[in-house]
């Protein structure tokens, strides 16, 4: 069973650390994703699975699948098996609204979830954990609710279909059937087991764990994976499967959920997991972009000029120091950030291959790659801004209304 | 601070056709006219304006265009007296220029990133137009294509408006403020420093506060502005109004056709269209759908139950 597997988050500081609170690579190097898959016990999302997705959805798989951004899963093939038989599923993803500033890294799971919604024609629930942020980040209740609504606007701007999407905040929605499931889950999870999964020892982090509503906190991400938590959406569909796109550092939360689900008579949620979006400055120093360092990230509110500046000034380049040397040995594609970013956001496979070849063999210069990246990101951010401007408070209310979604599988 | 020579460097990099005139420092259009004759191009008057929420605007117009501040203010959705001349500190702080030197080129400065630039539509009919390139002892003439190219290179859209439109009423139930979309989304706080003088790294003589270029004066009056929804309303139109929606789709399609259509065979072109436009149009359509649904949802919450 997933939970009992020895997936020790190493206390040895020279090893890589990946958990929901901390992400760092070994000795300041790169995150070893193969090792992570091994450590966590999930599966590689291989080419045959991607082909299967293409056949089932009759469209080109999303760029994040093609480029290995979403690279691991748990039970995704079983979800596809069921889908082929006509048994649908629903999607669940969420955000902890801790800052107003959203950067591209934050958008990635939402962009992918939107694709899944469109491609498979399935409904989606989006959870805004304003209560969790209120407690852990010491925000006032009102402030975390306000941030939740502001974040909801950026999420909606990613292009979710209101007739198939339910957005809820914990402060608004927890209660009724949802709360009943929370208590059911909490009864199943002992403190010891939680500590085992998250890798806490008795002495460290006791402050975090002894805080009274913590067990409820731990169960909150689990509860939306159970369709009975949403009686207005899935009445009588207790066995409906759930697929959760998330970043791989969220895996521990859902391992616990998968352990608890069968004991409560629910299907285990399936996961589809992504690697980290690297910070502008370097792929090595830490794995993730940080919302607290504005120069580590491109924000959805950045102007074209700011994007251009940030990329030119801060994006870590794998190009050589001199043009002659560069023409001779080419760029180091392993550490080059602009190429990495293009692999996330440049949809055209042929063009990306061309850039990698020319740049890697020294014929294309860093400046050109950065210029192309600036174009791609500017277009994306512009499109997001336009969509965001159209999201009114009424639209947020509509997405967050507890209402049935009659055409959710169309 | 942007040295005015940078403007010329940008012109050369972008191969923009221009002519440069050097003369003693001038503070008014009349003085400028003494040194730069109208055969070189159309002189411009440039206003630096500010609204009550600390948002700033440059309005650059032909000298004979009547700029009615009251009308402009209403068209921006700021009510009748919402706009006035910006104070001198803002000139140096945000535009990095001295008195008598307001110019569209001032937006090259990072400090001016939130300043909205509005250009007189009538510039487009001129062979060339004349502006100061950040310094009032130099003038430069160029055509609007060159100006557009310059602005585009620094990430700015060229916004041309008909300044002499004066509908009656200017703004009303069937006539939303048509310039509201150009109100900056960010306000700027400029510290009040009455002793501060403009810092310009040019070789111009010391400019002291003298008569500024004669422009339309702002009448002080009480605020009657629309508030923050003005900007959002305009973006919303595409997603609310079928005609605007179709216009947006056709704009993007024709733009792609014009840029990709030369010499391509029709099948390949059709493929390109599908590939490049599908995702973007789907996104637009989803937002259109969401907007309609939200309006219906809101109407539902407000509707009376049917009488039995």
XYZ file of C-alpha atoms in Angstrom:
718
model
C 0.000 0.000 0.000
C 1.254 3.434 -0.867
C 1.398 4.807 2.626
C 3.515 2.061 4.158
C 6.198 2.242 1.516
C 9.438 3.578 2.792
C 9.275 6.911 1.093
C 11.528 8.640 3.523
C 12.017 12.318 3.015
C 15.709 12.242 3.789
C 16.914 14.162 6.778
C 20.380 13.964 5.260
C 20.983 17.490 4.007
C 22.965 16.371 1.008
C 19.971 14.591 -0.496
C 17.155 16.260 -2.345
C 14.117 17.339 -0.367
C 10.649 17.414 -1.848
C 7.552 17.914 0.269
C 4.673 20.390 0.291
C 6.671 22.869 2.375
C 10.122 22.602 0.930
C 11.738 21.836 -2.361
C 15.489 21.725 -2.767
C 17.893 19.804 -4.909
C 20.856 17.752 -3.833
C 24.030 19.799 -3.332
C 22.495 22.686 -5.215
C 22.197 20.598 -8.384
C 19.132 19.615 -10.370
C 16.078 17.817 -9.044
C 16.374 14.141 -9.965
C 12.858 13.310 -11.115
C 13.538 9.645 -11.729
C 14.721 9.271 -8.171
C 11.636 11.134 -7.005
C 9.329 8.771 -8.838
C 11.138 5.886 -7.183
C 11.054 7.520 -3.789
C 7.376 8.378 -3.949
C 6.285 5.194 -5.636
C 4.308 6.787 -8.448
C 4.577 5.972 -12.155
C 6.181 7.528 -15.225
C 3.781 8.998 -17.760
C 5.256 7.289 -20.773
C 4.769 7.699 -24.520
C 2.211 4.892 -24.768
C -0.028 6.636 -22.250
C 0.278 9.896 -24.140
C -0.665 8.146 -27.386
C -3.638 6.648 -25.630
C -4.747 10.116 -24.532
C -4.469 11.281 -28.124
C -6.625 8.432 -29.377
C -9.260 8.871 -26.710
C -9.571 12.634 -27.097
C -9.047 12.885 -30.874
C -6.763 15.843 -30.527
C -3.105 16.595 -30.131
C -1.991 16.024 -26.528
C -1.280 19.194 -24.585
C 2.200 20.660 -24.937
C 2.844 19.844 -21.246
C 2.308 16.159 -21.979
C 4.408 16.171 -25.116
C 7.305 17.858 -23.364
C 7.195 15.804 -20.192
C 6.133 18.643 -17.904
C 3.414 16.383 -16.544
C 5.548 13.313 -16.240
C 4.233 11.106 -13.439
C 0.926 9.656 -12.363
C -0.964 7.332 -10.104
C -3.725 5.224 -11.702
C -4.132 7.452 -14.754
C -4.303 4.365 -16.959
C -7.161 3.017 -14.836
C -9.045 6.293 -15.255
C -8.553 5.951 -19.017
C -9.739 2.332 -18.915
C -12.934 3.426 -17.189
C -13.335 6.357 -19.592
C -13.145 4.011 -22.557
C -15.933 1.932 -21.027
C -18.064 5.083 -20.712
C -17.405 5.700 -17.026
C -16.500 9.357 -16.747
C -14.483 11.137 -14.092
C -14.230 14.620 -12.644
C -11.221 16.856 -12.138
C -10.096 18.424 -8.889
C -7.431 21.024 -8.422
C -6.832 23.862 -6.042
C -4.859 26.811 -4.890
C -3.806 28.197 -1.554
C -4.467 31.913 -2.068
C -1.515 33.377 -0.212
C -0.569 36.198 -2.546
C -2.214 38.390 -5.087
C 0.789 38.102 -7.387
C 0.367 35.137 -9.685
C 3.315 34.065 -11.768
C 3.544 31.706 -14.734
C 4.460 28.780 -12.497
C 1.100 29.161 -10.733
C -0.770 29.063 -14.012
C 0.709 25.799 -15.214
C -1.579 23.372 -13.360
C -4.591 25.481 -14.347
C -3.594 25.609 -17.999
C -3.234 21.845 -18.004
C -6.495 21.297 -16.138
C -8.311 23.454 -18.656
C -6.971 21.257 -21.432
C -8.134 18.137 -19.588
C -11.598 19.625 -19.139
C -11.877 20.457 -22.830
C -10.299 17.271 -24.151
C -12.198 14.796 -21.986
C -15.356 16.899 -21.561
C -15.552 16.461 -17.819
C -16.471 18.699 -14.885
C -14.018 20.339 -12.521
C -14.016 21.459 -8.902
C -11.479 24.065 -7.828
C -10.741 24.495 -4.152
C -9.398 27.739 -2.700
C -7.939 26.912 0.688
C -8.428 30.316 2.229
C -8.769 28.816 5.698
C -5.438 27.052 5.481
C -3.680 30.230 4.363
C -5.446 32.232 7.045
C -3.928 29.959 9.662
C -0.491 29.203 8.277
C 0.253 32.625 6.828
C -1.368 34.556 9.629
C -3.706 36.491 7.374
C -7.012 37.829 8.662
C -10.119 35.907 7.629
C -11.302 38.822 5.506
C -7.940 39.188 3.771
C -7.685 35.526 2.884
C -11.238 35.570 1.546
C -10.437 38.622 -0.527
C -7.289 36.993 -1.910
C -9.275 33.875 -2.714
C -11.681 35.893 -4.851
C -8.849 37.755 -6.577
C -7.075 34.496 -7.349
C -10.377 33.054 -8.591
C -10.425 35.788 -11.232
C -7.008 34.797 -12.570
C -8.041 31.170 -12.516
C -11.247 31.893 -14.424
C -9.189 33.884 -16.939
C -7.383 30.662 -17.858
C -10.554 29.771 -19.755
C -12.610 27.379 -17.666
C -16.158 26.681 -18.812
C -18.665 27.954 -16.261
C -21.168 25.266 -17.198
C -18.673 22.619 -16.092
C -16.751 24.259 -13.282
C -17.429 24.780 -9.594
C -15.045 27.008 -7.671
C -15.342 27.039 -3.911
C -13.527 28.541 -0.977
C -13.240 26.600 2.259
C -14.672 29.439 4.322
C -17.768 29.515 2.102
C -18.325 25.881 1.433
C -17.149 23.747 4.356
C -20.217 22.350 6.077
C -22.921 19.817 5.269
C -21.817 16.787 3.244
C -18.320 18.196 2.836
C -17.804 18.492 6.590
C -19.174 15.017 7.182
C -16.499 13.645 4.865
C -13.855 15.722 6.626
C -14.691 14.124 9.955
C -14.810 10.658 8.375
C -11.317 11.185 6.958
C -9.947 12.671 10.184
C -11.077 9.587 12.074
C -9.018 7.448 9.699
C -5.811 9.386 9.898
C -3.755 9.004 13.009
C -1.191 11.618 13.890
C 1.558 9.054 13.628
C 0.629 8.089 10.123
C 0.433 11.734 9.068
C 3.864 12.319 10.491
C 5.167 9.257 8.703
C 3.892 10.427 5.342
C 5.185 13.940 5.684
C 8.447 12.880 7.174
C 8.193 14.772 10.426
C 9.900 13.391 13.461
C 8.429 13.796 16.941
C 10.505 16.820 17.865
C 10.530 18.934 14.692
C 7.467 20.681 13.475
C 5.449 19.764 16.531
C 4.210 23.324 16.541
C 2.665 22.775 13.125
C 1.058 19.503 14.033
C -0.229 20.239 17.497
C -2.303 23.153 16.237
C -5.877 21.931 16.775
C -7.534 22.202 13.373
C -4.494 20.664 11.682
C -6.029 17.263 11.305
C -8.956 18.922 9.642
C -6.446 20.777 7.460
C -4.802 17.584 6.427
C -8.118 16.055 5.486
C -9.318 19.055 3.508
C -7.347 18.300 0.344
C -8.631 14.726 0.541
C -12.310 15.500 0.860
C -12.847 17.112 -2.567
C -11.579 13.852 -4.134
C -14.796 12.200 -2.955
C -17.869 12.937 -5.111
C -20.213 12.741 -2.109
C -18.640 15.994 -0.887
C -20.569 17.735 -3.677
C -24.181 16.506 -3.456
C -25.362 19.375 -5.691
C -23.041 18.154 -8.457
C -22.823 14.386 -8.200
C -25.980 13.135 -6.457
C -26.002 9.353 -6.302
C -22.626 9.047 -8.050
C -20.559 7.951 -5.080
C -18.257 5.814 -7.196
C -17.373 8.570 -9.666
C -13.606 8.681 -10.122
C -11.530 11.769 -9.512
C -8.385 12.847 -11.384
C -6.114 15.382 -9.697
C -3.538 17.364 -11.684
C -0.939 18.741 -9.287
C 2.734 19.476 -8.811
C 4.687 16.491 -7.608
C 5.414 18.031 -4.213
C 1.712 17.602 -3.417
C 2.004 13.828 -3.740
C 2.142 13.190 0.057
C -1.262 14.822 0.621
C -2.876 12.537 -1.868
C -1.088 9.395 -0.795
C -2.916 9.788 2.457
C -6.197 10.319 0.619
C -5.634 7.188 -1.465
C -5.012 5.243 1.691
C -8.210 6.446 3.328
C -10.573 6.265 0.311
C -11.210 2.498 0.145
C -11.830 2.411 3.896
C -14.667 4.882 3.392
C -16.030 3.037 0.375
C -14.798 5.609 -2.158
C -12.672 5.228 -5.285
C -9.041 6.187 -4.911
C -8.340 9.481 -6.673
C -5.915 9.301 -9.564
C -3.069 11.796 -9.850
C -1.275 13.354 -12.770
C 1.844 15.159 -11.618
C 4.092 17.903 -12.934
C 7.690 18.852 -12.465
C 8.645 22.288 -11.198
C 8.734 25.382 -13.265
C 12.281 26.708 -12.866
C 13.074 30.183 -11.582
C 14.493 32.648 -14.096
C 17.902 32.849 -12.507
C 19.044 29.292 -12.366
C 17.899 25.743 -12.565
C 20.291 24.737 -9.858
C 19.900 26.922 -6.814
C 16.418 25.900 -5.888
C 13.831 23.965 -7.785
C 10.908 26.369 -7.840
C 9.920 29.892 -8.648
C 9.184 31.960 -5.607
C 6.393 34.498 -5.359
C 8.461 36.468 -2.859
C 11.297 37.298 -5.265
C 9.850 39.339 -8.135
C 12.852 38.776 -10.341
C 12.658 35.027 -10.141
C 9.405 34.989 -12.041
C 7.266 36.420 -14.783
C 3.960 37.679 -13.375
C 0.627 37.828 -15.158
C 0.609 41.548 -14.436
C 3.999 42.227 -16.045
C 4.048 44.558 -19.018
C 5.674 43.615 -22.298
C 8.623 45.778 -21.345
C 8.996 44.168 -17.921
C 8.887 40.710 -19.454
C 11.549 41.664 -21.954
C 13.752 43.173 -19.233
C 13.386 40.247 -16.896
C 14.258 37.739 -19.562
C 17.183 39.736 -20.879
C 18.589 40.499 -17.469
C 17.730 37.563 -15.261
C 17.102 34.483 -17.359
C 20.039 32.204 -16.811
C 21.742 31.525 -20.106
C 23.452 28.356 -21.215
C 25.242 30.238 -23.963
C 29.013 30.561 -23.939
C 30.900 33.638 -22.746
C 32.138 34.701 -26.131
C 30.581 34.486 -29.552
C 33.555 32.565 -30.937
C 33.397 29.983 -28.179
C 29.650 29.776 -28.590
C 29.856 29.187 -32.338
C 32.404 26.503 -31.637
C 30.810 24.437 -28.891
C 27.205 25.655 -28.800
C 24.985 26.345 -25.811
C 24.552 24.162 -22.754
C 20.882 23.251 -23.153
C 20.762 21.473 -19.782
C 21.006 24.704 -17.807
C 19.663 27.231 -20.304
C 16.506 28.792 -18.905
C 15.104 30.404 -22.084
C 15.105 27.050 -23.872
C 13.529 25.412 -20.837
C 10.780 28.022 -20.766
C 10.207 27.610 -24.493
C 9.786 23.894 -23.946
C 6.942 24.729 -21.599
C 5.227 27.391 -23.662
C 6.194 27.138 -27.332
C 3.519 24.953 -28.822
C 5.209 24.256 -32.137
C 7.322 21.101 -31.746
C 9.151 21.660 -35.033
C 10.180 25.177 -34.122
C 11.390 24.125 -30.684
C 13.471 21.327 -32.181
C 14.962 23.747 -34.649
C 15.874 26.219 -31.909
C 17.420 23.500 -29.753
C 19.482 22.225 -32.661
C 20.706 25.612 -33.860
C 21.373 26.938 -30.368
C 22.937 23.731 -29.128
C 25.291 23.659 -32.085
C 26.259 27.300 -31.747
C 24.596 28.764 -34.829
C 21.884 30.609 -32.906
C 22.770 33.107 -30.192
C 21.245 33.594 -26.753
C 19.779 36.935 -27.813
C 17.651 35.326 -30.501
C 16.354 32.633 -28.179
C 15.510 35.233 -25.559
C 13.734 37.324 -28.159
C 11.537 34.426 -29.236
C 10.776 33.609 -25.626
C 9.820 37.214 -24.959
C 7.365 37.067 -27.863
C 5.790 33.843 -26.681
C 5.424 34.950 -23.077
C 4.192 38.424 -23.959
C 1.454 36.973 -26.143
C 0.438 34.611 -23.368
C 0.396 37.280 -20.689
C -1.514 39.689 -22.949
C -4.149 37.095 -23.635
C -4.446 36.359 -19.944
C -4.755 40.052 -19.107
C -7.525 40.555 -21.613
C -9.454 37.575 -20.299
C -8.821 38.698 -16.728
C -10.220 42.152 -17.459
C -13.464 40.509 -18.505
C -13.911 38.613 -15.259
C -16.452 40.506 -13.194
C -17.486 39.936 -9.614
C -20.765 38.586 -11.001
C -18.811 36.007 -12.980
C -16.912 34.954 -9.867
C -20.244 34.658 -8.035
C -21.589 32.481 -10.848
C -18.569 30.141 -10.776
C -18.803 29.915 -6.992
C -22.548 29.431 -6.731
C -23.655 26.106 -5.307
C -25.677 25.057 -8.321
C -26.152 21.956 -10.440
C -24.146 21.615 -13.671
C -26.529 19.760 -15.981
C -24.240 19.816 -19.032
C -21.067 18.895 -17.178
C -20.304 15.835 -19.316
C -21.210 17.302 -22.700
C 16.905 59.376 -16.910
C 16.869 58.994 -20.636
C 19.382 61.117 -22.423
C 17.734 62.584 -25.501
C 20.442 61.107 -27.692
C 18.952 57.700 -26.952
C 15.898 58.722 -28.935
C 18.059 59.242 -32.020
C 19.902 56.009 -31.417
C 16.563 54.219 -31.409
C 15.573 55.996 -34.646
C 18.755 54.756 -36.280
C 18.415 51.204 -34.959
C 14.884 51.001 -36.293
C 15.775 52.841 -39.497
C 13.157 55.485 -38.872
C 13.300 58.392 -41.259
C 13.572 61.702 -39.383
C 15.037 65.179 -39.514
C 16.709 66.911 -36.622
C 16.733 70.626 -35.883
C 18.803 72.322 -33.233
C 17.879 75.757 -31.913
C 17.930 77.788 -28.716
C 15.722 76.398 -25.951
C 12.067 77.133 -26.542
C 9.196 76.980 -24.138
C 6.244 77.654 -26.368
C 4.980 76.508 -29.720
C 5.224 80.085 -31.052
C 8.902 80.224 -30.197
C 9.492 76.825 -31.706
C 7.744 77.973 -34.859
C 10.368 80.687 -35.279
C 13.077 78.104 -35.738
C 11.285 75.205 -37.333
C 9.198 76.195 -40.278
C 5.876 74.599 -41.077
C 7.271 73.236 -44.309
C 9.246 70.757 -42.221
C 6.109 69.331 -40.728
C 3.181 69.994 -38.459
C 4.034 71.426 -35.080
C 2.436 69.765 -32.076
C 1.191 70.906 -28.735
C 1.738 68.472 -25.911
C -0.187 68.389 -22.676
C 0.767 66.505 -19.567
C -2.377 65.828 -17.598
C -3.366 64.214 -14.370
C -6.651 62.967 -12.960
C -7.908 62.887 -9.396
C -6.697 59.366 -8.853
C -3.088 60.239 -9.660
C -3.171 58.765 -13.117
C -1.256 60.615 -15.818
C -1.767 61.254 -19.514
C 0.179 62.796 -22.377
C -2.080 64.303 -25.018
C -0.210 65.204 -28.165
C -2.154 67.153 -30.778
C -1.920 69.379 -33.833
C -1.620 72.993 -32.762
C -4.939 73.893 -34.321
C -6.846 70.960 -32.804
C -9.149 72.154 -30.096
C -8.607 70.091 -26.963
C -11.594 70.528 -24.701
C -10.500 69.307 -21.264
C -14.070 68.927 -20.047
C -15.017 66.724 -22.998
C -11.790 64.747 -22.756
C -12.390 64.152 -19.080
C -15.879 62.834 -19.761
C -14.730 60.645 -22.616
C -12.190 59.105 -20.251
C -14.996 58.314 -17.850
C -13.730 60.771 -15.258
C -16.683 63.112 -15.119
C -16.612 66.714 -16.244
C -13.753 68.150 -14.244
C -11.731 65.045 -13.692
C -8.605 66.110 -15.479
C -6.147 68.970 -15.160
C -2.600 69.969 -15.993
C -0.063 67.889 -14.127
C 2.184 69.705 -11.668
C 5.774 70.487 -12.505
C 7.225 67.821 -10.200
C 5.391 65.168 -12.167
C 6.997 66.436 -15.338
C 10.482 65.829 -14.056
C 9.667 62.829 -11.898
C 7.684 60.824 -14.428
C 8.663 62.161 -17.837
C 12.217 63.222 -17.029
C 11.745 66.432 -18.970
C 11.643 70.115 -18.163
C 8.939 72.660 -18.791
C 8.000 73.168 -22.378
C 9.287 69.787 -23.286
C 6.372 67.379 -23.045
C 6.606 64.919 -25.890
C 5.331 61.480 -26.864
C 8.918 60.266 -26.707
C 8.920 60.733 -22.946
C 7.252 57.335 -22.592
C 10.622 55.753 -23.343
C 11.380 56.298 -19.652
C 10.674 53.462 -17.234
C 9.251 56.091 -14.868
C 6.550 56.825 -17.430
C 5.348 53.273 -17.787
C 1.949 54.060 -16.304
C 1.427 57.234 -18.300
C -1.220 56.925 -20.971
C -0.267 58.391 -24.365
C -3.042 59.777 -26.573
C -2.222 61.026 -30.063
C -4.245 63.269 -32.326
C -5.727 61.328 -35.219
C -4.987 64.288 -37.457
C -1.275 63.516 -37.222
C -1.896 60.633 -39.581
C -2.807 62.980 -42.419
C 0.435 64.902 -42.122
C 3.559 64.118 -44.099
C 5.535 64.789 -40.947
C 4.978 65.961 -37.391
C 7.329 67.812 -35.101
C 8.116 66.949 -31.480
C 10.856 67.578 -28.960
C 13.053 64.532 -28.360
C 13.188 65.041 -24.571
C 14.998 68.321 -24.863
C 13.618 71.740 -25.749
C 16.615 72.869 -27.761
C 16.127 70.157 -30.320
C 13.153 69.331 -32.501
C 12.609 66.309 -34.628
C 10.222 65.701 -37.505
C 9.005 62.301 -38.554
C 5.860 60.703 -39.894
C 3.358 58.696 -37.857
C 4.682 55.411 -39.214
C 8.025 56.266 -37.672
C 6.383 57.290 -34.434
C 4.420 54.037 -34.349
C 7.558 52.014 -34.968
C 9.315 53.804 -32.127
C 6.451 53.210 -29.730
C 6.104 49.585 -30.739
C 9.792 48.997 -30.069
C 9.330 50.072 -26.476
C 6.270 47.939 -26.000
C 3.660 50.639 -26.435
C 0.551 50.764 -28.573
C -0.015 53.866 -30.688
C -3.335 55.302 -29.680
C -4.813 57.798 -32.136
C -8.038 59.495 -31.218
C -10.337 62.039 -32.734
C -9.923 64.850 -30.244
C -12.592 67.026 -31.783
C -15.489 64.635 -31.355
C -18.098 66.420 -29.342
C -21.320 64.478 -29.244
C -24.265 65.807 -27.357
C -24.388 64.584 -24.668
C -20.748 63.573 -24.575
C -21.363 60.618 -22.346
C -24.682 59.079 -21.498
C -26.751 55.949 -21.193
C -26.274 54.969 -24.831
C -22.844 56.437 -25.097
C -20.286 55.043 -22.687
C -17.022 56.953 -22.212
C -15.214 55.875 -25.379
C -11.721 56.619 -24.119
C -12.134 54.892 -20.774
C -10.030 51.969 -21.935
C -7.022 54.318 -22.095
C -7.154 55.210 -18.431
C -4.007 53.728 -16.856
C -4.630 50.832 -14.529
C -2.007 52.097 -12.106
C -1.849 55.410 -10.320
C 1.477 57.038 -9.513
C 2.342 59.018 -6.442
C 4.679 61.874 -7.188
C 6.344 63.434 -4.128
C 5.651 67.128 -3.811
C 8.972 68.909 -3.938
C 8.457 72.578 -4.723
C 12.177 73.283 -4.848
C 13.071 70.420 -7.144
C 14.235 71.389 -10.602
C 14.166 69.200 -13.651
C 17.185 66.994 -14.072
C 18.137 66.627 -17.666
C 21.450 65.353 -18.864
C 21.491 67.440 -21.983
C 23.602 70.339 -22.987
C 20.672 72.733 -22.818
C 20.812 76.017 -20.989
C 19.266 76.288 -17.569
C 15.527 76.459 -18.005
C 13.598 78.381 -15.400
C 9.867 78.408 -14.890
C 8.506 80.720 -17.526
C 5.341 80.889 -19.478
C 4.411 77.399 -20.575
C 3.065 76.567 -23.989
C -0.470 77.896 -24.281
C -2.929 75.066 -24.001
C -6.574 74.623 -23.093
C -7.017 75.319 -19.414
C -8.705 72.986 -16.979
C -11.618 74.428 -15.091
C -11.656 73.254 -11.485
C -14.919 71.526 -10.719
C -16.295 68.779 -8.533
C -15.610 65.183 -9.309
C -18.358 63.264 -11.043
C -16.367 60.284 -12.240
C -17.578 56.799 -13.139
C -15.161 54.951 -10.935
C -13.085 51.865 -11.524
C -15.403 49.886 -13.753
C -14.740 52.134 -16.740
C -11.650 50.264 -17.949
C -13.131 46.854 -17.311
C -16.320 47.758 -19.191
C -14.428 48.224 -22.433
C -12.586 44.908 -22.279
C -15.917 43.327 -21.454
C -17.531 44.624 -24.645
C -15.773 42.001 -26.758
C -17.256 39.304 -24.589
C -20.681 40.880 -24.228
C -21.408 42.325 -27.607
C -21.795 39.958 -30.575
C -20.599 42.569 -33.064
C -17.449 43.358 -31.094
C -16.816 39.662 -30.656
C -17.062 39.024 -34.380
C -14.926 42.084 -35.050
C -12.208 40.762 -32.765
C -12.260 37.374 -34.522
C -12.123 38.976 -37.961
C -9.368 41.386 -36.877
C -7.182 38.524 -35.756
C -7.988 36.395 -38.794
C -7.309 39.135 -41.307
C -4.108 40.087 -39.496
C -2.906 36.525 -39.825
C -3.994 36.419 -43.457
C -2.086 39.578 -44.245
C 1.044 38.383 -42.509
C 1.042 34.783 -43.725
C -0.968 34.924 -46.907
C 1.682 35.952 -49.376
C 2.629 33.177 -51.742
C 1.189 30.399 -49.598
C -0.990 27.848 -51.306
C -4.536 27.875 -50.024
C -4.475 24.456 -48.337
C -1.330 25.262 -46.381
C -2.796 28.606 -45.403
C -5.970 26.963 -44.152
C -3.854 24.588 -42.077
C -1.880 27.493 -40.627
C -5.096 29.259 -39.691
C -6.391 26.228 -37.859
C -3.155 25.644 -36.061
C -2.575 29.232 -34.993
C -6.089 30.359 -34.244
C -7.979 27.414 -32.751
C -6.718 27.715 -29.199
C -7.004 31.496 -29.096
C -10.523 31.571 -30.505
C -11.658 28.792 -28.203
C -10.421 30.882 -25.310
C -12.361 33.904 -26.581
C -15.474 31.802 -27.069
C -15.299 30.352 -23.575
C -15.047 33.849 -22.102
C -18.008 34.899 -24.234
C -19.990 31.939 -22.948
C -18.970 32.602 -19.347
C -20.039 36.225 -19.644
C -23.454 35.290 -21.023
C -23.964 32.673 -18.339
C -22.951 35.115 -15.587
C -25.391 37.703 -16.851
C -28.124 35.066 -16.900
C -27.148 33.867 -13.475
C -27.296 37.374 -12.088
C -30.667 37.950 -13.753
C -31.846 34.728 -12.145
C -30.946 35.932 -8.693
C -32.900 39.124 -9.319
C -35.975 37.709 -10.998
C -39.412 37.586 -9.443
C -41.084 34.201 -9.160
C -43.949 33.615 -11.604
C -47.332 34.643 -10.378
C -49.497 31.571 -9.668
